Amino acid sequence: MRIIESVSEMQQQADMWRGEGKRIALVPTMGYLHAGHLTLMQKARTHADIVVMSVFVNPTQFGPGEDFERYPRDFENDIRLATEVGVDAAFSPEAAEMYPEGYQTYVDVTRVTLPLCGKSRPGHFRGVTTVVNKLFNIVKPHVAMFGEKDFQQLVTIRRMVKDLNMDVEVLGHPIVRESDGLALSSRNVYLTSEQRQEALRLSQSLREAQTLIQSGERRSDIILKRVREILKAGKDMRIDYAELRHPETLEEVSRIDGPTLLALAVFLGTTRLIDNCVLNIPQ
Amino acid sequence: MRIIESVSEMQQQADMWRGEGKRIALVPTMGYLHAGHLTLMQKARTHADIVVMSVFVNPTQFGPGEDFERYPRDFENDIRLATEVGVDAAFSPEAAEMYPEGYQTYVDVTRVTLPLCGKSRPGHFRGVTTVVNKLFNIVKPHVAMFGEKDFQQLVTIRRMVKDLNMDVEVLGHPIVRESDGLALSSRNVYLTSEQRQEALRLSQSLREAQTLIQSGERRSDIILKRVREILKAGKDMRIDYAELRHPETLEEVSRIDGPTLLALAVFLGTTRLIDNCVLNIPQ
């Protein structure tokens, strides 16, 4: 496993691989890897000759008062885990390498970033699109892999790539869950054991919504009412949002007549968790 | 001369050239070529195996009430002139190919775009950086050439390329002038013969400023006072701005102690003209 910290070294290495006709896959991460990340890396391997992961806790996607400082980090373990799944290189720059003095350029995707996490976390997606744009220019991947847990992030990055004509194939991968349904997240480490139990309400409510669809319900307000009831029954849980939206435009959906995103965000104490699924009407 | 109108065709052609180890130069233009553009293309030839010009009157860099509709166009003549200087390909997309329905992504360089033309033309540089970002992703140049007449544009693009780690070398080229000093511009075609005569005050005032520097003057206010006197003496001329600024940060300069940008914008009737020079202190 090659560890690269410098932008210019990473670009030179990418040029070398490309010159040899090799296909490059990038898995962008903020480190503290879990099985969800590792699945992305294994999947990346099936699409490319070279798999690069980036490990960078990007300051510009955290708002004031968010968990940038305490975001969990364990670089040595990340390298060990990524090596086991055959990752070829880790790009892990310092913040000053990515945002040197005088830095002043940002990429904005203006509409799909407005609702959901964009509403709760102003500036978050501007930070995400900017750093992903940079990472694509630095690692020069043919294909990049993102988990569907951050569904709005995936939609936003697809939109950026399409709009700016970036020649990168963006692939999403289904959420990886614990056996009891909890979506894997580096932030799960913040949870007390009681909170972890409460957090199961997220996946429970997603399953309940799918059951309602199966039984013929199509009205968004009815489905969301039931989802909110399940979430609200959690004693330490506060709902940030629970919404039904079009899976590409992220526009609100009042009646389910095709694949529809059910997106959830809650606070458990000070920890913010998200989860989602795309509801499908039975054939 | 190959004429390409489709983004995907241009990207495939760029990949093919890169695969053959060829160096690509891009000269972005809005068409209606003059000797300034052609000089950029000839210069580009010395830096690359393949010279691509883009011809695209980019709607997003024009504000409401500006001259997007009447901006001069003569594509056939552009192709003829570019062929004569050995340009290999022209990328000339329709607006709908560049900004299809649902388009919503913009690149913002936040500080160097604030003064000068950025102040007079809100949104202009967002349009410029966005389209240039797209053109770089589409044409995949190793090097791109820009004229120094749009000095703030050049500074802004250099900043975007550096900040977003775009692997493109940005080269500026000195302003090309008529023998009487008028900077070449596609917009000169708007001028009446009286206005064209008045427009010479731009280059006259730049020369006067350099003369003041030569004679030992270092105070910005004194230099700008003299520059404004010359410009104001034009009967149909209205000053938009006349400023002395640092040539990279574009911060205001109150005392000349190194290379300093003198940037001018005026209106002659409804036509807006810009000109500039970098003042150098004699050794």
XYZ file of C-alpha atoms in Angstrom, chain A:
283
model
C 0.000 0.000 0.000
C 1.433 3.283 -1.158
C 0.650 6.305 1.034
C 0.695 9.651 -0.783
C 0.339 12.981 0.995
C 1.241 15.440 -1.753
C -1.124 16.615 -4.480
C 1.565 16.784 -7.160
C 2.897 13.314 -6.320
C -0.620 11.879 -6.541
C -1.213 13.566 -9.901
C 2.090 12.288 -11.268
C 1.289 8.759 -10.103
C -2.177 8.985 -11.675
C -0.654 10.160 -14.968
C 1.750 7.222 -14.856
C -1.059 4.700 -14.318
C -3.120 6.300 -17.077
C -0.104 6.268 -19.386
C 0.147 2.509 -18.801
C -3.512 2.179 -19.851
C -4.682 1.340 -16.320
C -8.182 2.140 -15.069
C -8.249 4.018 -11.759
C -11.031 3.792 -9.159
C -11.330 6.245 -6.272
C -13.123 5.625 -2.982
C -13.245 8.968 -1.146
C -13.451 8.563 2.659
C -12.999 10.541 5.847
C -11.256 7.499 7.341
C -12.294 5.509 10.428
C -13.237 2.796 7.987
C -16.071 0.360 8.568
C -17.415 -2.566 6.526
C -19.409 -0.117 4.358
C -16.205 1.541 3.157
C -14.508 -1.817 2.647
C -17.409 -3.052 0.523
C -16.981 0.044 -1.661
C -13.294 -0.756 -2.048
C -13.958 -4.377 -2.976
C -16.572 -3.239 -5.448
C -14.132 -0.666 -6.852
C -11.680 -3.477 -7.521
C -14.172 -5.054 -9.986
C -14.246 -1.795 -11.987
C -10.583 -0.853 -12.157
C -6.954 -1.968 -12.216
C -5.917 0.445 -9.503
C -7.951 1.261 -6.386
C -7.125 4.483 -4.561
C -8.810 5.493 -1.348
C -8.609 9.023 -0.069
C -8.556 9.607 3.677
C -9.288 13.236 4.454
C -11.486 14.701 7.167
C -12.518 17.702 5.100
C -12.902 20.781 7.299
C -14.990 22.741 4.765
C -17.923 20.318 4.936
C -18.352 20.738 8.698
C -20.328 23.684 10.024
C -19.518 25.715 13.138
C -20.426 23.618 16.201
C -20.374 20.361 14.235
C -18.087 17.425 15.043
C -15.004 18.226 12.933
C -12.661 18.237 15.927
C -13.960 15.077 17.546
C -14.653 13.164 14.293
C -13.091 9.737 14.941
C -9.680 9.095 13.375
C -7.518 5.946 13.282
C -5.247 6.187 10.268
C -3.068 3.157 11.075
C -6.074 0.892 11.376
C -7.525 2.370 8.155
C -4.333 1.463 6.286
C -4.378 -2.063 7.730
C -8.027 -2.640 6.749
C -7.625 -1.158 3.276
C -4.500 -3.243 2.679
C -6.491 -6.374 3.516
C -9.024 -5.611 0.786
C -6.278 -4.888 -1.741
C -6.346 -1.099 -1.995
C -3.289 0.053 -3.960
C -2.806 3.569 -2.628
C -4.070 5.946 0.024
C -4.165 9.671 -0.671
C -4.120 11.349 2.724
C -3.175 15.026 2.505
C -2.924 17.532 5.329
C -5.586 20.254 5.336
C -2.967 22.866 4.370
C -2.093 20.831 1.275
C -5.731 20.935 0.142
C -6.524 24.489 1.272
C -3.307 26.530 1.215
C -3.229 30.205 2.119
C -5.188 32.300 -0.356
C -7.609 29.469 -1.133
C -10.942 30.884 -2.371
C -12.688 28.601 -4.889
C -15.898 26.643 -4.293
C -18.189 24.464 -6.366
C -21.908 24.933 -5.792
C -24.662 22.597 -6.894
C -27.548 24.947 -6.361
C -30.859 23.053 -6.215
C -30.541 19.421 -5.096
C -28.513 20.706 -2.132
C -31.323 22.897 -0.749
C -33.554 20.414 1.155
C -32.792 17.630 3.675
C -29.205 17.741 4.973
C -28.612 20.911 2.945
C -31.251 22.687 4.995
C -29.908 21.392 8.326
C -26.250 21.857 7.486
C -25.736 25.112 5.509
C -22.510 25.014 3.506
C -22.084 21.249 3.991
C -22.608 20.288 0.348
C -20.511 23.177 -0.920
C -17.689 21.647 1.133
C -18.444 18.179 -0.218
C -18.637 19.132 -3.903
C -15.533 21.293 -3.645
C -13.389 18.585 -2.059
C -14.698 15.850 -4.358
C -14.033 18.072 -7.372
C -10.467 18.539 -6.114
C -10.029 14.822 -5.390
C -11.180 13.951 -8.916
C -8.633 16.401 -10.357
C -5.899 15.013 -8.117
C -6.497 11.229 -8.338
C -7.864 11.387 -11.933
C -10.121 8.348 -11.500
C -12.128 6.706 -14.276
C -14.671 5.623 -11.698
C -15.541 6.773 -8.172
C -17.571 4.883 -5.569
C -19.923 6.388 -2.999
C -22.195 4.753 -0.445
C -25.931 5.327 -0.708
C -26.247 6.127 2.986
C -25.297 9.691 2.067
C -27.929 9.602 -0.648
C -28.185 13.358 -1.151
C -24.395 13.518 -1.372
C -24.468 10.908 -4.151
C -27.229 12.798 -6.017
C -25.261 16.050 -5.623
C -21.995 14.562 -6.858
C -23.689 12.941 -9.848
C -25.176 16.340 -10.666
C -21.815 18.120 -10.334
C -20.070 15.541 -12.518
C -22.756 15.764 -15.191
C -22.981 19.577 -15.115
C -19.232 20.215 -15.151
C -18.628 17.456 -17.745
C -16.180 15.674 -15.454
C -15.186 12.467 -17.217
C -15.678 10.241 -14.171
C -18.213 7.439 -13.746
C -19.949 7.814 -10.368
C -21.225 4.579 -8.852
C -23.377 4.226 -5.772
C -23.476 1.173 -3.543
C -26.329 0.059 -1.250
C -26.141 0.823 2.454
C -24.318 -1.805 4.502
C -26.140 -2.586 7.782
C -25.462 -4.429 10.995
C -27.466 -7.645 11.340
C -30.055 -5.783 13.441
C -30.565 -3.149 10.723
C -28.412 -0.229 11.918
C -26.747 1.469 8.947
C -22.970 1.491 9.330
C -21.518 4.917 10.062
C -18.270 6.143 11.537
C -20.449 8.270 13.824
C -22.063 5.190 15.429
C -19.033 5.196 17.746
C -20.510 8.253 19.477
C -23.613 6.296 20.621
C -24.190 4.972 24.117
C -25.599 1.434 24.190
C -29.067 2.836 24.937
C -28.813 5.268 22.041
C -27.615 2.498 19.768
C -30.782 0.544 20.642
C -32.952 3.603 19.945
C -31.163 4.136 16.625
C -32.759 0.921 15.321
C -35.955 2.947 14.935
C -34.439 4.447 11.769
C -34.300 1.157 9.856
C -37.528 -0.036 11.510
C -39.402 2.975 10.173
C -37.936 2.452 6.683
C -39.188 -1.169 6.735
C -42.591 -0.037 7.986
C -42.866 2.458 5.101
C -42.058 -0.284 2.597
C -44.749 -2.456 4.235
C -47.292 0.346 3.874
C -46.421 0.657 0.183
C -46.786 -3.111 -0.230
C -50.245 -2.932 1.319
C -51.298 -0.295 -1.211
C -50.741 3.003 0.592
C -49.567 5.760 -1.800
C -50.184 8.946 0.216
C -46.948 10.568 1.417
C -48.556 12.247 4.444
C -49.905 8.923 5.744
C -46.566 7.175 5.272
C -44.576 10.008 6.873
C -47.014 10.185 9.813
C -46.333 6.512 10.578
C -42.553 6.959 10.148
C -42.554 9.931 12.523
C -44.564 8.007 15.113
C -41.962 5.261 15.170
C -39.074 7.732 15.434
C -40.772 9.916 18.057
C -41.347 6.929 20.316
C -37.583 6.943 20.894
C -37.127 8.772 24.216
C -33.726 10.352 23.420
C -34.518 10.880 19.717
C -35.249 14.174 17.994
C -36.304 14.186 14.332
C -34.318 16.527 12.087
C -36.282 15.521 8.977
C -38.326 12.656 7.556
C -39.229 13.282 3.932
C -40.311 11.608 0.707
C -38.547 12.975 -2.353
C -37.802 12.189 -5.984
C -34.537 10.175 -6.048
C -32.880 12.370 -8.708
C -34.328 15.863 -8.472
C -34.980 15.581 -4.696
C -38.273 17.404 -5.257
C -41.013 16.686 -2.746
C -43.406 13.846 -3.561
C -46.992 13.984 -2.304
C -48.124 10.702 -3.873
C -45.900 7.685 -4.520
C -46.134 6.705 -8.189
C -42.594 5.522 -8.840
C -39.318 4.937 -7.008
C -39.259 7.452 -4.136
C -36.555 8.329 -1.632
C -37.498 8.131 2.026
C -34.794 10.137 3.778
C -34.366 10.415 7.548
C -32.144 12.400 9.878
C -32.358 12.318 13.661
C -30.398 13.498 16.639
C -29.665 11.051 19.451
C -28.287 13.346 22.105
C -25.743 15.416 20.157
C -25.125 12.678 17.574
C -26.785 13.179 14.208
C -27.614 9.998 12.259
C -29.049 9.644 8.762
C -30.636 6.718 6.955
C -32.725 6.236 3.826
C -34.199 3.816 1.358
C -35.762 4.059 -2.071
C -39.359 2.846 -1.832
C -40.513 0.812 -4.799
C -44.091 0.152 -5.823
C -44.718 -3.604 -6.159
C -44.941 -4.782 -9.787
